[in-house]
């Protein structure tokens, strides 16, 4: 029996743009089961990133509730959300966002600085994460010494190193060629299948969406019909 | 501690820029060290409360001499333990460029009020025995490569001797050191009796009096009592601490202490601007990176701390090196031959406080900016 990991209820998000109010998310409901791999598609500006930010506790809804696991995010303070993110969420961005001054190994260790683990244990776990993404032999390379695909693998290792349940990916293959993109998507699929990570992935690429179990389409702040992949 | 590595690595993001910033901090604190030492020369504090010794001189001008009869009258003031006197000889050795202080003093009295003056017993006796002999400070001996027993001609720009010339011949009876690292050993001590009998005018006068007093606390009272004694005489006196005396000596060159602190203030603010600008730039370049740290769960305060730690690091490295080299130049190698040119613990402490203060001040605005950064805005700008 799978249970619900994410429950969004009647979410709205408006931004104040000068005098105008822009409603980016409009009364949106969404339930994501544990172990799901969900692709989120839709035109630019439809609110995909905004929705992803809600799930990751980076943004709060103007109204409605966001439950992830047992936590109601809309009521949490920003420092509580920081702590929560460190334990529960792995983020993967389009442009990898690695720290250029740190090696792959040290980049992956970053989230573990927020734990009580000692240096040795941090190094061991980061090495494990790097081997999961197939980069154990690049541990001491700096980001500038890696290809785009390798950088994204390091970013994925960083996202999984503290063993969160939920991985949030915003166009993770948007900056990669087809072949490299497929490798990254296969890696995400393996994380979903073998490590039971729940994944929500925003993508513009229909081929990328095919790797997901479900595809949701967004348009103007609402979710359209669910399409089974 | 575990963030130290991150801070350290971030610091070297732009190596050249960081090195240049550290270099300017280095120079600033080297300057701070040297100027602080210079400030010591010009007598730092004129704190009457801690005075062990007072100096009595003519109220109008240090150039005016006082009657020798004052000696006994000052001695009779309650609280005064010992009194010595000194008179300005105003000479040079061979060349007018070779200026240093020469005082005509009563040996026994002088050594009595200046216990920090260290001299071998045998040499002290020789000085006291030999009327035309002088006691010379260690620095001076070394500067002119003199030896005990040498006879040296001193040219006085003030005092003609009874034979009508201005050259006085002295024998070096001994050399003295100072117990106090700031003590002046660029000094020549002449016998007053020989000097007074030898000079063509001004006989029976003394330049100033040095009073050692019993215990601190009543220094102001004693100074007042001394000056009151001479309130109605033609030569009124002004009694103050040694530090104030030293200041009045050099005040003819302007208020050096003030000039030094103005320079130091300017240096401090320049360094704040330079490294503040570096930090601001470095934060601006790293906005997406800082946002990523926050996304990973770093707290706002943590990001603030990282940026502050970076700017403090720059100051610690540059400032520490600067002060270190200053100590090397001033205290260890003694490259600057000025009496009292010394960096004491208080000055170094002050330097340390300035380093930390500069680190925090230079980093605070960029750090607050980093702290306030909202993840969504920062990442969408990436
Ligand atoms: N901080 C903000 N202030 C004002 N408007 C915003 C803000 N953030 C997002 N928006 C607006 O919300 C809308 C949705 O933005 P969002 O980034 O979620 O779209 P998206 O679906 O991720 O688009 P893309 O595919 O281009 O990434 C856009 O019209 C955007 O201009
Ligand atoms: Mg987006």
Coordinates of C-alpha atoms and ligand atoms in Angstrom, one line a residue:
Chain A
X1 CA 0.0 0.0 0.0
X2 CA 1.5 3.3 -0.9
X3 CA 0.5 6.4 1.1
X4 CA 0.4 10.1 0.3
X5 CA 3.6 11.9 0.7
X6 CA 2.5 15.3 -0.5
X7 CA -1.0 16.8 -0.2
X8 CA -1.7 20.3 -1.5
X9 CA -5.1 21.6 -0.7
X10 CA -6.7 24.6 -2.4
X11 CA -3.3 26.4 -3.0
X12 CA -3.3 29.9 -4.3
X13 CA -0.3 32.1 -4.7
X14 CA -0.5 35.8 -5.7
X15 CA 2.3 38.2 -6.3
X16 CA 1.9 41.9 -5.9
X17 CA 3.4 43.5 -9.0
X18 CA 3.1 47.2 -8.4
X19 CA -0.6 47.8 -8.0
X20 CA -1.5 44.7 -9.9
X21 CA -2.1 41.3 -8.3
X22 CA -0.8 38.4 -10.3
X23 CA -2.3 35.1 -9.4
X24 CA 0.4 32.5 -10.3
X25 CA -1.3 29.5 -8.7
X26 CA -5.1 29.3 -8.6
X27 CA -6.9 27.0 -6.1
X28 CA -4.7 24.1 -6.9
X29 CA -5.1 20.6 -5.4
X30 CA -2.5 17.9 -5.8
X31 CA -1.7 14.7 -4.1
X32 CA 1.6 12.8 -4.7
X33 CA 2.1 9.3 -3.5
X34 CA 5.2 8.1 -1.9
X35 CA 7.4 6.5 -4.5
X36 CA 5.9 8.4 -7.4
X37 CA 8.0 9.9 -10.2
X38 CA 6.0 12.9 -11.4
X39 CA 6.8 15.0 -14.4
X40 CA 5.4 18.6 -14.5
X41 CA 5.0 20.2 -17.9
X42 CA 3.4 23.3 -19.2
X43 CA 4.1 26.6 -20.9
X44 CA 6.6 29.1 -19.6
X45 CA 5.1 31.2 -16.8
X46 CA 2.4 28.6 -16.0
X47 CA 3.6 28.3 -12.4
X48 CA 5.7 25.1 -12.4
X49 CA 8.6 26.5 -10.6
X50 CA 6.3 28.3 -8.1
X51 CA 4.6 25.0 -7.4
X52 CA 7.9 23.2 -6.9
X53 CA 9.0 25.9 -4.5
X54 CA 5.8 25.3 -2.5
X55 CA 6.7 21.6 -2.2
X56 CA 10.2 22.4 -1.1
X57 CA 9.3 24.9 1.5
X58 CA 11.0 27.7 -0.4
X59 CA 7.8 29.7 -0.8
X60 CA 4.5 29.8 1.0
X61 CA 1.0 29.8 -0.4
X62 CA -1.1 32.9 -0.1
X63 CA -3.9 30.6 0.9
X64 CA -4.4 26.8 1.2
X65 CA -2.2 24.2 2.9
X66 CA 0.9 22.3 2.0
X67 CA 1.5 19.0 3.8
X68 CA 4.6 17.0 3.1
X69 CA 5.0 13.9 5.2
X70 CA 3.6 14.9 8.6
X71 CA 4.5 18.5 8.3
X72 CA 2.2 21.4 7.5
X73 CA 4.6 23.8 5.8
X74 CA 2.4 26.9 5.6
X75 CA 2.7 27.4 9.4
X76 CA 6.4 26.9 9.8
X77 CA 8.9 29.8 10.4
X78 CA 11.6 30.3 7.8
X79 CA 14.3 28.9 10.1
X80 CA 12.1 25.9 10.8
X81 CA 11.7 25.5 7.1
X82 CA 15.4 25.6 6.6
X83 CA 15.9 22.8 9.1
X84 CA 13.1 20.9 7.5
X85 CA 14.5 21.2 4.0
X86 CA 17.9 19.9 5.2
X87 CA 16.3 16.7 6.4
X88 CA 13.5 16.1 3.8
X89 CA 14.2 17.6 0.4
X90 CA 16.9 17.2 -2.3
X91 CA 17.0 20.0 -4.9
X92 CA 18.3 19.6 -8.4
X93 CA 18.5 22.7 -10.6
X94 CA 18.9 23.3 -14.3
X95 CA 22.3 25.0 -13.9
X96 CA 23.6 22.5 -11.3
X97 CA 24.5 25.3 -8.9
X98 CA 27.6 23.7 -7.5
X99 CA 30.1 25.8 -5.5
X100 CA 33.0 26.4 -7.8
X101 CA 35.5 26.7 -5.0
X102 CA 34.8 23.2 -3.7
X103 CA 35.7 19.8 -5.2
X104 CA 32.9 17.4 -6.1
X105 CA 33.4 15.6 -2.8
X106 CA 33.2 18.8 -0.8
X107 CA 30.2 19.9 -2.7
X108 CA 28.4 16.7 -1.9
X109 CA 29.4 17.0 1.8
X110 CA 27.8 20.5 2.1
X111 CA 24.4 19.4 3.3
X112 CA 26.0 17.2 5.9
X113 CA 27.6 20.2 7.5
X114 CA 24.2 20.8 8.9
X115 CA 24.2 17.5 10.7
X116 CA 26.1 16.2 13.7
X117 CA 28.2 13.8 11.7
X118 CA 31.9 14.0 12.1
X119 CA 34.2 14.8 9.2
X120 CA 35.1 11.1 8.6
X121 CA 31.4 10.1 8.4
X122 CA 30.6 13.1 6.2
X123 CA 33.3 12.1 3.8
X124 CA 32.2 8.4 3.8
X125 CA 28.6 9.3 3.0
X126 CA 29.5 11.8 0.3
X127 CA 31.7 9.1 -1.3
X128 CA 28.8 6.7 -1.2
X129 CA 26.5 9.3 -2.9
X130 CA 29.1 9.9 -5.5
X131 CA 29.4 6.2 -6.3
X132 CA 25.6 6.0 -6.6
X133 CA 25.8 8.6 -9.4
X134 CA 28.8 6.9 -10.9
X135 CA 31.4 9.6 -10.2
X136 CA 33.6 8.1 -7.5
X137 CA 36.6 8.7 -9.7
X138 CA 35.9 12.4 -10.0
X139 CA 35.6 13.1 -6.3
X140 CA 38.6 15.5 -6.2
X141 CA 37.7 17.4 -9.4
X142 CA 36.5 20.9 -9.3
X143 CA 33.2 21.8 -11.1
X144 CA 35.1 23.5 -13.9
X145 CA 36.9 20.3 -14.6
X146 CA 33.7 18.4 -15.1
X147 CA 31.3 18.2 -18.1
X148 CA 27.7 19.4 -17.7
X149 CA 26.4 15.9 -17.3
X150 CA 29.0 15.2 -14.6
X151 CA 28.2 18.4 -12.8
X152 CA 24.5 17.5 -12.8
X153 CA 25.5 14.1 -11.3
X154 CA 27.4 15.8 -8.6
X155 CA 24.4 17.9 -7.9
X156 CA 22.2 14.8 -7.7
X157 CA 24.7 13.2 -5.3
X158 CA 24.4 16.4 -3.2
X159 CA 20.6 16.1 -3.3
X160 CA 20.6 12.6 -2.1
X161 CA 23.5 12.6 0.4
X162 CA 21.3 13.4 3.4
X163 CA 18.8 10.7 2.3
X164 CA 15.7 12.9 1.8
X165 CA 12.4 11.3 0.7
X166 CA 11.5 13.9 -1.9
X167 CA 13.7 15.0 -4.8
X168 CA 12.6 18.2 -6.6
X169 CA 14.1 18.8 -10.0
X170 CA 13.6 22.0 -12.0
X171 CA 14.4 21.3 -15.6
X172 CA 17.4 19.0 -14.6
X173 CA 18.2 18.3 -18.3
X174 CA 17.4 21.7 -19.7
X175 CA 21.1 22.5 -20.3
X176 CA 22.2 19.1 -21.6
X177 CA 22.4 17.3 -24.9
X178 CA 20.0 14.5 -25.7
X179 CA 22.4 11.7 -24.8
X180 CA 23.6 13.2 -21.6
X181 CA 20.0 14.1 -20.7
X182 CA 19.0 10.5 -21.1
X183 CA 21.8 9.3 -18.8
X184 CA 20.6 11.8 -16.1
X185 CA 17.0 10.7 -16.5
X186 CA 18.0 7.1 -16.2
X187 CA 19.8 7.9 -13.0
X188 CA 16.7 9.7 -11.6
X189 CA 14.6 6.7 -12.6
X190 CA 17.0 4.4 -10.8
X191 CA 16.9 6.5 -7.7
X192 CA 13.1 6.4 -7.9
X193 CA 13.0 2.6 -8.5
X194 CA 15.9 1.3 -6.4
X195 CA 16.1 3.9 -3.6
X196 CA 12.5 4.7 -3.4
X197 CA 12.9 8.4 -3.8
X198 CA 9.8 10.3 -4.6
X199 CA 10.6 12.7 -7.5
X200 CA 8.9 15.7 -8.9
X201 CA 10.5 16.9 -12.1
X202 CA 9.6 20.1 -14.0
X203 CA 10.5 19.7 -17.7
X204 CA 9.7 21.2 -21.1
X205 CA 10.9 18.1 -22.8
X206 CA 8.3 15.5 -23.7
X207 CA 10.9 12.8 -24.1
X208 CA 12.2 13.5 -20.6
X209 CA 8.7 13.3 -19.3
X210 CA 8.5 9.8 -20.6
X211 CA 10.8 8.6 -17.9
X212 CA 8.2 9.6 -15.2
X213 CA 5.4 7.4 -13.9
X214 CA 2.9 10.3 -14.2
X215 CA 2.8 13.5 -16.2
X216 CA 0.9 16.6 -15.1
X217 CA 0.2 19.6 -17.3
X218 CA 0.0 23.0 -15.8
X219 CA -1.6 26.0 -17.4
X220 CA -2.1 29.4 -16.0
X221 CA -1.7 28.3 -12.4
X222 CA -3.9 25.3 -12.5
X223 CA -3.4 21.6 -13.2
X224 CA -4.8 20.1 -16.3
X225 CA -5.7 16.5 -17.0
X226 CA -3.4 13.8 -15.7
X227 CA -1.8 11.8 -18.5
X228 CA -0.5 8.3 -17.6
X229 CA 3.0 7.8 -19.0
Chain B
X1 CA 34.8 24.7 13.0
X2 CA 33.5 22.6 10.2
X3 CA 32.4 25.7 8.3
X4 CA 36.0 27.0 8.4
X5 CA 37.0 25.0 5.3
X6 CA 34.1 26.5 3.4
X7 CA 34.9 30.0 4.5
X8 CA 38.6 29.4 3.7
X9 CA 37.8 28.1 0.2
X10 CA 35.4 30.9 -0.5
X11 CA 38.0 33.4 0.4
X12 CA 40.2 32.3 -2.5
X13 CA 37.5 32.5 -5.0
X14 CA 39.3 35.3 -6.7
X15 CA 42.9 34.8 -5.6
X16 CA 44.4 38.0 -6.9
X17 CA 41.7 40.2 -5.4
X18 CA 42.0 38.5 -2.1
X19 CA 45.7 38.8 -2.0
X20 CA 45.6 42.5 -2.9
X21 CA 43.0 43.1 -0.2
X22 CA 45.2 41.3 2.3
X23 CA 48.2 43.3 1.2
X24 CA 46.4 46.6 1.8
X25 CA 45.3 45.4 5.2
X26 CA 48.8 44.3 5.9
X27 CA 50.2 47.7 5.0
X28 CA 47.6 49.4 7.1
X29 CA 48.3 47.5 10.2
X30 CA 52.1 47.7 9.7
X31 CA 51.5 51.5 9.6
X32 CA 49.4 51.2 12.7
X33 CA 52.1 49.3 14.5
X34 CA 54.8 51.8 13.6
X35 CA 52.7 54.8 14.4
X36 CA 51.6 53.3 17.7
X37 CA 55.3 52.9 18.6
X38 CA 55.9 56.5 17.6
X39 CA 53.0 57.5 19.8
X40 CA 54.9 55.9 22.7
X41 CA 57.8 58.1 22.0
X42 CA 55.6 61.1 22.4
X43 CA 54.3 60.0 25.8
X44 CA 51.0 58.2 25.5
X45 CA 49.0 58.9 28.6
X46 CA 49.2 61.8 30.9
X47 CA 47.4 60.0 33.6
X48 CA 48.1 61.8 36.8
X49 CA 46.6 59.0 38.9
X50 CA 49.3 56.6 38.1
X51 CA 52.2 58.9 38.4
X52 CA 55.2 57.8 40.4
X53 CA 57.2 60.8 39.3
X54 CA 56.5 64.4 38.7
X55 CA 58.4 67.0 36.8
X56 CA 58.6 70.7 37.9
X57 CA 59.5 73.3 35.3
X58 CA 59.1 76.9 34.7
X59 CA 55.5 77.8 34.2
X60 CA 56.1 80.0 31.1
X61 CA 58.6 78.0 29.1
X62 CA 60.7 74.9 29.4
X63 CA 63.6 77.0 28.1
X64 CA 63.6 79.1 31.3
X65 CA 65.8 77.8 34.1
X66 CA 64.8 77.8 37.8
X67 CA 66.9 78.9 40.8
X68 CA 68.8 76.1 42.4
X69 CA 67.3 77.1 45.8
X70 CA 64.1 75.6 44.6
X71 CA 65.6 72.1 45.2
X72 CA 65.4 72.3 49.0
X73 CA 62.0 74.0 49.0
X74 CA 60.5 71.2 46.7
X75 CA 62.1 68.6 48.9
X76 CA 60.3 70.0 51.9
X77 CA 56.8 69.4 50.4
X78 CA 55.0 66.6 52.1
X79 CA 54.8 63.5 50.0
X80 CA 57.9 64.3 48.0
X81 CA 60.5 61.5 48.6
X82 CA 63.4 62.4 46.4
X83 CA 64.2 65.3 44.2
X84 CA 66.7 65.4 41.3
X85 CA 67.4 68.1 38.8
X86 CA 68.5 68.3 35.2
X87 CA 69.6 71.0 32.9
X88 CA 69.7 71.0 29.1
X89 CA 73.2 71.0 27.6
X90 CA 72.0 71.3 24.1
X91 CA 75.0 69.9 22.3
X92 CA 76.0 67.7 19.5
X93 CA 78.9 65.5 18.7
X94 CA 81.2 66.5 15.8
X95 CA 78.3 67.3 13.4
X96 CA 75.1 69.2 14.1
X97 CA 73.3 66.2 12.6
X98 CA 74.3 64.1 15.6
X99 CA 71.7 65.5 17.9
X100 CA 70.8 63.6 21.1
X101 CA 69.8 64.6 24.6
X102 CA 72.5 65.6 27.2
X103 CA 71.4 66.5 30.7
X104 CA 73.6 68.0 33.4
X105 CA 72.6 66.2 36.6
X106 CA 73.6 65.5 40.1
X107 CA 74.6 61.8 39.8
X108 CA 73.4 60.6 43.1
X109 CA 70.1 62.4 43.0
X110 CA 69.5 61.5 39.4
X111 CA 70.1 57.8 39.9
X112 CA 67.9 58.0 43.0
X113 CA 64.8 59.0 41.1
X114 CA 65.5 56.9 38.1
X115 CA 66.0 53.4 39.6
X116 CA 65.4 51.9 36.1
X117 CA 68.8 53.3 35.0
X118 CA 71.2 50.4 35.4
X119 CA 74.9 50.9 35.6
X120 CA 77.7 48.8 36.8
X121 CA 78.8 49.8 40.3
X122 CA 82.4 50.4 39.4
X123 CA 81.4 52.6 36.4
X124 CA 79.0 54.5 38.6
X125 CA 81.7 55.2 41.1
X126 CA 84.1 56.3 38.4
X127 CA 81.4 58.8 37.1
X128 CA 80.8 60.2 40.5
X129 CA 84.5 60.5 41.2
X130 CA 85.5 62.1 37.9
X131 CA 84.1 65.6 37.6
X132 CA 84.4 66.0 33.8
X133 CA 83.1 62.5 33.1
X134 CA 79.8 61.4 31.6
X135 CA 77.5 58.4 31.8
X136 CA 76.3 57.4 28.3
X137 CA 73.2 55.3 27.4
X138 CA 73.7 52.0 25.6
X139 CA 72.1 53.0 22.3
X140 CA 74.2 56.1 22.1
X141 CA 77.4 54.1 22.9
X142 CA 76.6 51.8 20.1
X143 CA 75.6 54.4 17.6
X144 CA 78.9 56.2 17.9
X145 CA 81.0 53.1 18.7
X146 CA 82.4 54.7 21.8
X147 CA 84.1 52.8 24.6
X148 CA 84.4 53.5 28.2
X149 CA 87.5 55.7 28.8
X150 CA 87.1 57.6 25.5
X151 CA 87.4 61.3 25.6
X152 CA 84.8 63.0 23.4
X153 CA 84.4 66.7 22.5
X154 CA 80.8 67.9 22.7
X155 CA 79.8 71.2 21.1
X156 CA 77.1 73.1 23.0
X157 CA 74.9 75.4 21.0
X158 CA 73.8 77.1 24.3
X159 CA 76.6 77.1 26.8
X160 CA 79.9 78.9 26.4
X161 CA 82.5 77.7 28.9
X162 CA 84.7 80.0 30.9
X163 CA 87.5 79.7 28.4
X164 CA 85.2 81.2 25.9
X165 CA 84.7 78.2 23.7
X166 CA 81.7 76.1 23.1
X167 CA 83.5 72.8 23.0
X168 CA 83.4 70.7 26.2
X169 CA 85.6 67.8 26.6
X170 CA 84.2 64.8 28.5
X171 CA 85.5 61.4 29.5
X172 CA 83.2 58.5 29.3
X173 CA 83.0 57.0 32.7
X174 CA 80.4 54.3 32.0
X175 CA 77.5 53.1 30.1
X176 CA 73.9 52.6 31.4
X177 CA 71.0 50.4 30.3
X178 CA 67.4 50.7 31.1
X179 CA 65.3 48.3 33.0
X180 CA 62.3 49.5 31.1
X181 CA 62.2 48.4 27.4
X182 CA 60.8 51.8 26.6
X183 CA 63.5 53.5 28.6
X184 CA 65.6 56.1 26.8
X185 CA 69.2 55.1 26.5
X186 CA 70.0 57.7 23.8
X187 CA 71.1 60.0 26.5
X188 CA 74.3 61.5 27.9
X189 CA 74.5 62.4 31.6
X190 CA 76.9 65.2 32.5
X191 CA 78.0 66.1 36.0
X192 CA 76.1 69.3 37.1
X193 CA 78.8 70.7 39.4
X194 CA 81.4 70.6 36.6
X195 CA 78.9 72.0 34.1
X196 CA 77.7 74.8 36.4
X197 CA 81.2 75.9 37.4
X198 CA 82.3 75.8 33.8
X199 CA 79.6 77.7 32.1
X200 CA 80.0 81.4 31.5
X201 CA 76.5 82.4 32.4
X202 CA 73.3 81.0 34.0
X203 CA 75.2 79.7 37.0
X204 CA 73.2 78.5 39.9
X205 CA 70.1 77.7 37.9
X206 CA 68.6 74.3 37.1
X207 CA 66.5 73.3 34.1
X208 CA 63.8 71.3 35.8
X209 CA 63.2 69.1 38.8
X210 CA 62.2 65.5 38.9
X211 CA 60.2 64.4 42.0
X212 CA 59.7 60.9 43.1
X213 CA 56.6 60.7 45.2
X214 CA 55.3 58.3 47.8
X215 CA 52.5 56.1 46.5
X216 CA 50.0 57.1 43.8
X217 CA 46.8 58.8 44.3
X218 CA 47.9 62.1 45.8
X219 CA 50.0 63.1 42.8
X220 CA 47.7 66.0 41.9
X221 CA 47.8 67.3 45.4
X222 CA 51.5 67.2 45.6
X223 CA 51.9 68.9 42.2
X224 CA 49.6 71.6 43.5
X225 CA 51.5 72.0 46.7
X226 CA 54.8 72.4 44.9
X227 CA 53.4 75.0 42.5
X228 CA 51.7 77.0 45.3
X229 CA 55.1 77.4 47.0
X230 CA 56.4 79.4 44.1
X231 CA 53.1 81.2 43.2
X232 CA 54.4 84.6 44.3
X233 CA 58.0 84.3 43.1
X234 CA 59.3 85.6 39.8
X235 CA 59.8 82.1 38.6
X236 CA 56.5 80.4 38.8
X237 CA 56.4 76.6 38.3
X238 CA 54.3 74.1 36.6
X239 CA 54.4 70.5 38.0
X240 CA 53.0 67.7 36.0
X241 CA 53.6 64.0 35.2
X242 CA 56.6 62.9 33.2
X243 CA 54.3 62.0 30.3
X244 CA 52.9 65.5 30.2
X245 CA 56.5 66.8 30.4
X246 CA 57.5 64.7 27.4
X247 CA 54.6 66.1 25.5
X248 CA 55.4 69.6 26.3
X249 CA 58.9 68.9 25.0
X250 CA 57.8 68.0 21.6
X251 CA 54.7 70.1 21.4
X252 CA 56.9 72.6 19.7
X253 CA 56.6 70.3 16.7
X254 CA 52.8 70.4 16.9
X255 CA 50.4 68.0 18.4
X256 CA 52.0 64.9 17.2
X257 CA 49.8 62.5 19.1
X258 CA 46.8 64.2 17.4
X259 CA 48.4 64.0 14.0
X260 CA 49.1 60.3 14.5
X261 CA 45.6 59.5 15.6
X262 CA 44.2 61.4 12.6
X263 CA 46.5 59.4 10.3
X264 CA 45.4 56.1 12.0
X265 CA 41.8 57.0 11.6
X266 CA 42.2 57.8 8.0
X267 CA 44.0 54.5 7.5
X268 CA 41.3 52.6 9.4
X269 CA 38.5 54.0 7.3
X270 CA 40.4 53.5 4.0
X271 CA 40.9 49.9 5.0
X272 CA 37.2 49.5 5.8
X273 CA 36.3 50.9 2.4
X274 CA 38.7 48.7 0.5
X275 CA 37.8 45.5 2.2
X276 CA 34.1 46.4 2.5
X277 CA 34.1 46.9 -1.2
X278 CA 35.8 43.5 -1.8
X279 CA 33.3 41.8 0.4
X280 CA 30.4 43.5 -1.3
X281 CA 31.7 42.5 -4.7
X282 CA 32.3 38.9 -3.6
X283 CA 28.8 38.6 -2.2
X284 CA 27.3 40.1 -5.3
X285 CA 29.0 37.6 -7.5
X286 CA 27.9 34.7 -5.3
X287 CA 24.3 35.4 -4.9
X288 CA 23.1 32.2 -6.6
X289 CA 25.7 30.2 -4.5
X290 CA 24.5 31.7 -1.3
X291 CA 20.9 31.0 -2.3
X292 CA 21.9 27.4 -2.9
X293 CA 23.3 27.2 0.6
X294 CA 20.0 28.4 1.9
X295 CA 18.1 26.0 -0.2
X296 CA 20.2 23.1 1.2
X297 CA 19.0 24.2 4.7
X298 CA 21.7 26.7 5.8
X299 CA 20.0 29.3 8.1
X300 CA 20.0 33.0 7.4
X301 CA 22.2 33.5 10.4
X302 CA 24.6 30.8 9.2
X303 CA 25.0 32.6 5.8
X304 CA 25.6 35.9 7.7
X305 CA 28.2 34.2 9.8
X306 CA 30.0 32.8 6.8
X307 CA 30.3 36.2 5.1
X308 CA 31.4 37.8 8.4
X309 CA 34.0 35.1 8.9
X310 CA 35.4 35.7 5.5
X311 CA 35.9 39.4 6.0
X312 CA 37.3 38.8 9.5
X313 CA 39.7 36.2 8.1
X314 CA 41.1 38.7 5.6
X315 CA 41.7 41.1 8.4
X316 CA 43.2 38.5 10.6
X317 CA 45.7 37.4 8.0
X318 CA 46.6 40.9 6.7
X319 CA 46.4 42.6 10.1
X320 CA 48.2 39.8 11.9
X321 CA 51.0 39.9 9.4
X322 CA 51.1 43.7 9.6
X323 CA 51.4 43.8 13.4
X324 CA 53.8 40.9 13.3
X325 CA 56.2 42.6 11.0
X326 CA 55.8 45.8 13.0
X327 CA 56.8 43.9 16.2
X328 CA 59.7 42.5 14.3
X329 CA 60.9 45.9 13.1
X330 CA 60.3 47.8 16.3
X331 CA 60.9 45.3 19.2
X332 CA 63.0 42.5 17.8
X333 CA 65.3 44.2 15.3
X334 CA 65.0 47.7 16.8
X335 CA 65.4 49.2 13.3
X336 CA 64.2 52.6 14.4
X337 CA 66.6 54.3 16.8
X338 CA 64.2 56.5 18.7
X339 CA 64.0 56.5 22.5
X340 CA 60.8 54.8 23.7
X341 CA 60.0 53.5 20.3
X342 CA 58.4 50.3 21.4
X343 CA 55.2 48.3 20.8
X344 CA 53.8 47.3 24.2
X345 CA 51.1 44.8 25.0
X346 CA 48.4 47.5 25.2
X347 CA 49.2 48.7 21.7
X348 CA 49.1 45.2 20.3
X349 CA 45.8 44.5 22.1
X350 CA 44.4 47.6 20.6
X351 CA 45.6 46.5 17.2
X352 CA 43.9 43.1 17.7
X353 CA 40.7 44.8 18.6
X354 CA 40.9 47.0 15.5
X355 CA 41.5 43.9 13.4
X356 CA 38.4 42.2 14.7
X357 CA 36.4 45.5 14.5
X358 CA 37.5 46.1 10.9
X359 CA 36.6 42.5 10.0
X360 CA 33.1 42.8 11.3
X361 CA 32.5 46.3 10.0
X362 CA 33.8 45.6 6.5
X363 CA 31.7 42.4 6.4
X364 CA 28.5 43.5 8.1
X365 CA 26.6 45.1 5.2
X366 CA 27.4 42.4 2.6
X367 CA 26.7 39.8 5.3
X368 CA 23.3 41.4 6.0
X369 CA 22.6 41.4 2.3
X370 CA 23.5 37.7 2.1
X371 CA 21.3 37.0 5.2
X372 CA 18.3 38.8 3.7
X373 CA 18.6 37.1 0.4
X374 CA 15.4 35.3 -0.5
X375 CA 16.1 32.1 -2.3
X376 CA 13.4 32.4 -5.0
X377 CA 14.6 35.9 -6.1
X378 CA 18.2 34.9 -6.0
X379 CA 17.8 31.7 -7.9
X380 CA 15.5 33.2 -10.6
X381 CA 18.3 35.8 -11.2
X382 CA 20.8 33.0 -11.8
Ligands
LIG1 N1 8.7 36.9 -7.2 C1 7.8 37.1 -8.2 N2 7.2 38.3 -8.3 C2 6.2 38.5 -9.2 N3 5.9 37.6 -10.1 C3 6.5 36.4 -10.1 C4 7.5 36.1 -9.1 N4 7.9 34.8 -9.3 C5 7.2 34.4 -10.4 N5 6.4 35.3 -10.8 C6 5.4 35.1 -11.9 O1 4.7 34.0 -11.8 C7 4.5 33.3 -13.0 C8 4.9 31.9 -12.9 O2 6.3 31.8 -12.7 P1 7.1 30.4 -12.7 O3 8.5 30.7 -12.5 O4 6.4 29.5 -11.7 O5 6.8 29.8 -14.1 P2 7.4 28.5 -14.8 O6 6.2 27.7 -15.1 O7 8.4 27.9 -13.9 O8 8.0 29.1 -16.1 P3 9.3 28.6 -16.8 O9 8.9 27.4 -17.6 O10 9.6 29.7 -17.7 O11 10.3 28.3 -15.8 C9 5.3 34.1 -14.1 O12 4.4 34.9 -14.8 C10 6.2 35.0 -13.3 O13 6.4 36.2 -13.9
LIG2 MG1 10.5 27.6 -14.0

